[in-house]
Coordinates of C-alpha atoms in Angstrom, one line a residue:
Chain A
Q25 CA -6.8 -20.6 15.9
S26 CA -9.9 -21.9 17.7
V27 CA -10.5 -19.9 20.9
L28 CA -13.7 -21.8 21.7
T29 CA -13.0 -25.1 23.3
Q30 CA -15.3 -28.2 22.8
P31 CA -14.8 -31.8 23.8
P32 CA -13.5 -33.8 20.9
S33 CA -16.3 -36.4 21.1
A34 CA -19.6 -37.3 22.7
S35 CA -21.7 -40.4 22.3
E36 CA -25.0 -41.8 23.5
T37 CA -27.5 -44.5 22.5
P38 CA -30.6 -43.7 20.4
G39 CA -33.4 -41.9 22.2
Q40 CA -31.1 -40.5 24.9
R41 CA -29.8 -37.0 25.4
V42 CA -26.4 -35.7 24.6
T43 CA -24.9 -32.3 25.6
I44 CA -22.0 -30.6 24.1
S45 CA -20.1 -27.8 25.9
C46 CA -18.4 -24.8 24.4
S47 CA -16.0 -22.7 26.6
G48 CA -14.9 -19.3 25.6
S49 CA -13.9 -16.0 27.2
S50 CA -15.3 -12.5 28.0
S51 CA -14.4 -11.2 24.6
N52 CA -16.5 -13.8 22.7
I53 CA -19.2 -15.9 24.5
G54 CA -19.2 -13.6 27.5
T55 CA -20.2 -10.6 25.3
N56 CA -21.8 -11.9 22.1
F57 CA -24.3 -14.4 20.9
V58 CA -23.4 -18.1 20.4
N59 CA -24.3 -20.1 17.3
W60 CA -24.1 -23.8 16.6
Y61 CA -23.5 -25.6 13.3
K62 CA -23.9 -29.2 12.3
Q63 CA -21.6 -30.7 9.6
L64 CA -22.1 -34.1 8.0
P65 CA -19.0 -35.7 6.3
G66 CA -18.3 -34.1 3.0
T67 CA -21.0 -31.5 3.3
A68 CA -21.2 -27.8 4.2
P69 CA -22.0 -26.8 7.8
K70 CA -25.7 -26.1 8.5
L71 CA -26.9 -23.5 11.0
L72 CA -28.5 -25.3 13.9
I73 CA -28.9 -22.6 16.6
Y74 CA -28.3 -18.8 16.4
S75 CA -28.4 -16.1 19.0
N76 CA -27.8 -18.6 21.9
N77 CA -31.1 -20.5 21.7
Q78 CA -33.0 -19.7 18.5
R79 CA -33.7 -22.4 16.0
P80 CA -33.9 -21.7 12.3
S81 CA -37.0 -23.0 10.4
G82 CA -36.8 -26.7 10.0
V83 CA -34.6 -27.5 13.0
P84 CA -36.6 -29.7 15.5
D85 CA -37.3 -28.6 19.0
R86 CA -35.4 -31.6 20.5
I87 CA -32.3 -29.5 19.7
S88 CA -31.7 -26.6 22.1
G89 CA -29.0 -24.1 23.0
S90 CA -28.1 -22.2 26.1
K91 CA -25.5 -19.8 27.4
S92 CA -24.2 -18.9 30.8
G93 CA -21.3 -16.5 31.4
T94 CA -18.4 -17.5 29.1
S95 CA -19.8 -21.0 28.3
A96 CA -22.5 -22.4 26.1
S97 CA -24.1 -25.8 25.5
L98 CA -26.0 -27.6 22.8
A99 CA -28.4 -30.3 23.8
I100 CA -29.8 -33.0 21.6
S101 CA -32.6 -35.1 23.1
G102 CA -34.3 -38.1 21.6
L103 CA -31.0 -38.9 19.8
Q104 CA -31.4 -40.3 16.3
S105 CA -28.9 -41.8 13.8
E106 CA -29.2 -38.7 11.7
D107 CA -27.7 -36.7 14.6
E108 CA -24.3 -38.4 14.1
A109 CA -22.2 -35.5 12.8
E110 CA -19.6 -32.9 13.8
Y111 CA -20.9 -29.9 15.8
Y112 CA -19.2 -26.5 16.0
C113 CA -20.0 -23.6 18.3
A114 CA -19.2 -20.1 17.1
A115 CA -19.3 -16.5 18.3
W116 CA -18.1 -13.1 17.3
D117 CA -15.0 -12.1 19.2
D118 CA -14.3 -8.4 20.0
D119 CA -10.6 -8.9 20.3
L120 CA -8.1 -7.9 17.6
G121 CA -10.7 -5.5 16.0
G122 CA -13.3 -8.2 15.7
L123 CA -13.5 -11.6 14.2
Y124 CA -15.8 -14.6 14.0
V125 CA -14.4 -17.7 15.8
F126 CA -15.4 -21.3 15.7
G127 CA -15.1 -24.0 18.3
T128 CA -12.8 -26.9 18.0
G129 CA -15.6 -29.2 17.0
T130 CA -17.3 -32.2 18.7
K131 CA -18.0 -35.5 16.9
V132 CA -21.2 -37.0 18.1
T133 CA -21.6 -40.7 17.7
V134 CA -24.9 -42.5 18.0
L135 CA -24.1 -45.9 19.6
Chain B
Q22 CA -34.6 -20.2 -1.7
L23 CA -31.2 -18.6 -1.5
Q24 CA -28.4 -20.5 -3.1
L25 CA -24.7 -19.9 -3.1
Q26 CA -22.2 -21.5 -5.5
E27 CA -18.4 -21.3 -5.2
S28 CA -16.3 -21.4 -8.4
G29 CA -12.6 -21.1 -9.3
P30 CA -9.5 -23.1 -9.9
G31 CA -9.0 -26.3 -7.8
L32 CA -5.3 -26.1 -8.0
V33 CA -3.0 -23.1 -7.3
K34 CA 0.8 -22.9 -7.3
A35 CA 2.6 -21.9 -4.2
S36 CA 3.3 -18.2 -3.9
E37 CA 0.5 -17.3 -6.4
T38 CA -2.9 -15.9 -5.8
L39 CA -6.0 -18.0 -5.0
S40 CA -9.2 -16.5 -6.6
L41 CA -12.7 -17.7 -5.9
T42 CA -16.1 -16.4 -6.8
C43 CA -19.4 -17.0 -5.1
T44 CA -22.5 -16.6 -7.2
V45 CA -25.7 -15.9 -5.3
S46 CA -29.2 -16.8 -6.6
G47 CA -32.6 -16.3 -5.0
G48 CA -31.4 -13.2 -3.3
S49 CA -29.3 -10.0 -3.8
V50 CA -25.8 -9.3 -2.6
G51 CA -27.0 -5.7 -2.6
N52 CA -29.5 -6.2 0.1
S53 CA -28.4 -4.0 3.1
N54 CA -29.7 -6.6 5.6
Y55 CA -26.9 -9.0 4.9
Q56 CA -23.2 -9.5 4.7
W57 CA -21.3 -12.1 2.7
A58 CA -18.6 -14.3 4.1
W59 CA -15.9 -16.8 3.3
I60 CA -14.9 -19.6 5.5
R61 CA -12.4 -22.4 4.9
Q62 CA -11.7 -25.9 6.3
A63 CA -8.3 -27.6 5.9
P64 CA -8.5 -31.4 5.3
G65 CA -9.5 -33.1 8.6
K66 CA -9.5 -29.8 10.5
G67 CA -12.0 -27.3 11.9
L68 CA -13.6 -24.2 10.4
E69 CA -11.8 -20.9 10.0
W70 CA -13.5 -17.6 9.2
I71 CA -11.7 -15.6 6.5
G72 CA -13.8 -12.5 6.4
T73 CA -17.0 -10.7 5.4
V74 CA -17.9 -8.1 2.8
Y75 CA -20.9 -5.8 3.0
Y76 CA -22.9 -4.5 0.1
T77 CA -21.1 -1.1 0.4
G78 CA -17.8 -2.9 0.0
R79 CA -16.8 -2.5 3.6
T80 CA -14.9 -5.6 4.8
F81 CA -13.9 -7.4 8.0
Y82 CA -11.0 -9.8 7.9
N83 CA -9.6 -12.4 10.1
P84 CA -6.4 -10.7 11.6
P85 CA -3.9 -13.5 10.8
L86 CA -5.0 -13.4 7.1
K87 CA -5.7 -9.7 6.8
S88 CA -2.4 -8.9 5.0
R89 CA -3.1 -11.5 2.2
V90 CA -6.9 -11.3 1.8
I91 CA -9.1 -9.1 -0.4
L92 CA -12.9 -9.5 -0.5
L93 CA -14.9 -7.8 -3.2
I94 CA -18.5 -7.5 -4.1
D95 CA -20.0 -7.3 -7.6
K96 CA -23.6 -6.2 -7.4
S97 CA -24.1 -6.2 -11.2
N98 CA -23.4 -9.9 -11.4
N99 CA -24.7 -10.8 -7.9
Q100 CA -21.4 -12.2 -6.9
F101 CA -18.7 -11.7 -4.3
S102 CA -15.1 -12.9 -4.5
L103 CA -12.1 -13.9 -2.5
R104 CA -8.5 -13.3 -3.3
L105 CA -5.7 -14.8 -1.2
T106 CA -2.2 -13.9 -2.1
S107 CA 1.1 -15.7 -1.6
V108 CA -0.5 -19.0 -0.9
T109 CA 1.3 -21.9 0.7
A110 CA 0.4 -25.5 1.4
A111 CA -1.2 -24.3 4.6
D112 CA -3.9 -22.7 2.5
T113 CA -5.1 -26.0 1.0
A114 CA -8.7 -26.3 2.2
V115 CA -12.3 -26.5 1.2
Y116 CA -13.5 -22.9 0.8
Y117 CA -17.1 -22.0 1.6
C118 CA -19.0 -18.9 0.9
A119 CA -22.0 -18.0 3.1
R120 CA -24.5 -15.3 4.0
K121 CA -24.4 -13.6 7.4
G122 CA -27.9 -13.5 8.8
P123 CA -29.8 -10.2 9.5
G124 CA -29.2 -8.2 12.6
Y125 CA -26.7 -5.7 13.6
N126 CA -25.9 -7.2 17.0
S127 CA -25.7 -10.8 15.9
Y128 CA -23.3 -12.7 13.6
Y129 CA -24.4 -16.1 12.3
L130 CA -24.1 -17.8 8.9
D131 CA -27.5 -19.0 7.8
F132 CA -26.9 -20.1 4.2
W133 CA -23.8 -21.8 2.9
G134 CA -22.5 -22.9 -0.5
R135 CA -21.4 -26.5 -1.0
G136 CA -17.8 -25.6 -0.9
T137 CA -14.9 -26.0 -3.3
L138 CA -11.6 -27.7 -2.6
V139 CA -8.5 -25.7 -3.5
A140 CA -5.1 -27.4 -3.3
V141 CA -1.8 -25.6 -3.3
S142 CA 1.0 -27.3 -5.2
S143 CA 4.7 -26.7 -4.6

C-alpha cells in the first residue's frame, strides 16, 4: 500500500555521506510534513526526523532531512557502522479521508 | 520516560478477532496533546499504519482496514486497544503501538512499543 517510493538500498563506506530519497505526491509530501524512521533488525522503528527537518532529542546533527515539492531526502554524513539499518519516510496523506503512509523502505549498508 | 507495551495472544485462528492492548506508563492516554496509534509490519515487509485513537475516543482508520478495525481508549487503566475482525493469513505481522507527537498540523510517531508478533493460523 506504500505510496511513498524509496530506493531499496544504499551503501557507502564509513565516514562518507549517504542520501536517501522519498518520492510522493501532492496529497502527501506536497502538502504535509515528512518524517523519517530508523529500524534495526528485530526492533521497533525509531523517530529520526519529524516535520521535514527537525531532530528529536538525542539524534545527532550529522543526520538531516529536507523536502522540496513532492520529494524529500534524508542525509547521513560521517557514516558509522551503527547507521546500518532500514530507513522509512512517512507523511500524512489527505486522500481517502486521511491516512498516514510509509515509504517502501531503504536498507543502508555501511561497506 | 514514556513507555508503551503491547500485550495479547500471539496466535489467532483465521476468521476470528485479533485483540491487542497497549499499556502506557510515564504518561497519560488522557492527555489532549497526543493521539495513540497502531502500526503493523508483516514478516519481511514494510510498515503499515492501522489507525489512531484520540483521548475523546475519536478515531482515524486506514481505509483498506476500516471495515474490520476498532480502536478503543481506556483512560481508567491508561491503555488503548486494537480489535481486528475476520483475520486471514495476510494479517500475520508484528503489531506496534505508538504515540503521535504533539501538534495539530503534524503527524509523527515519537514513542513506540517493542511490538508483538501475531500469527494467524488456518
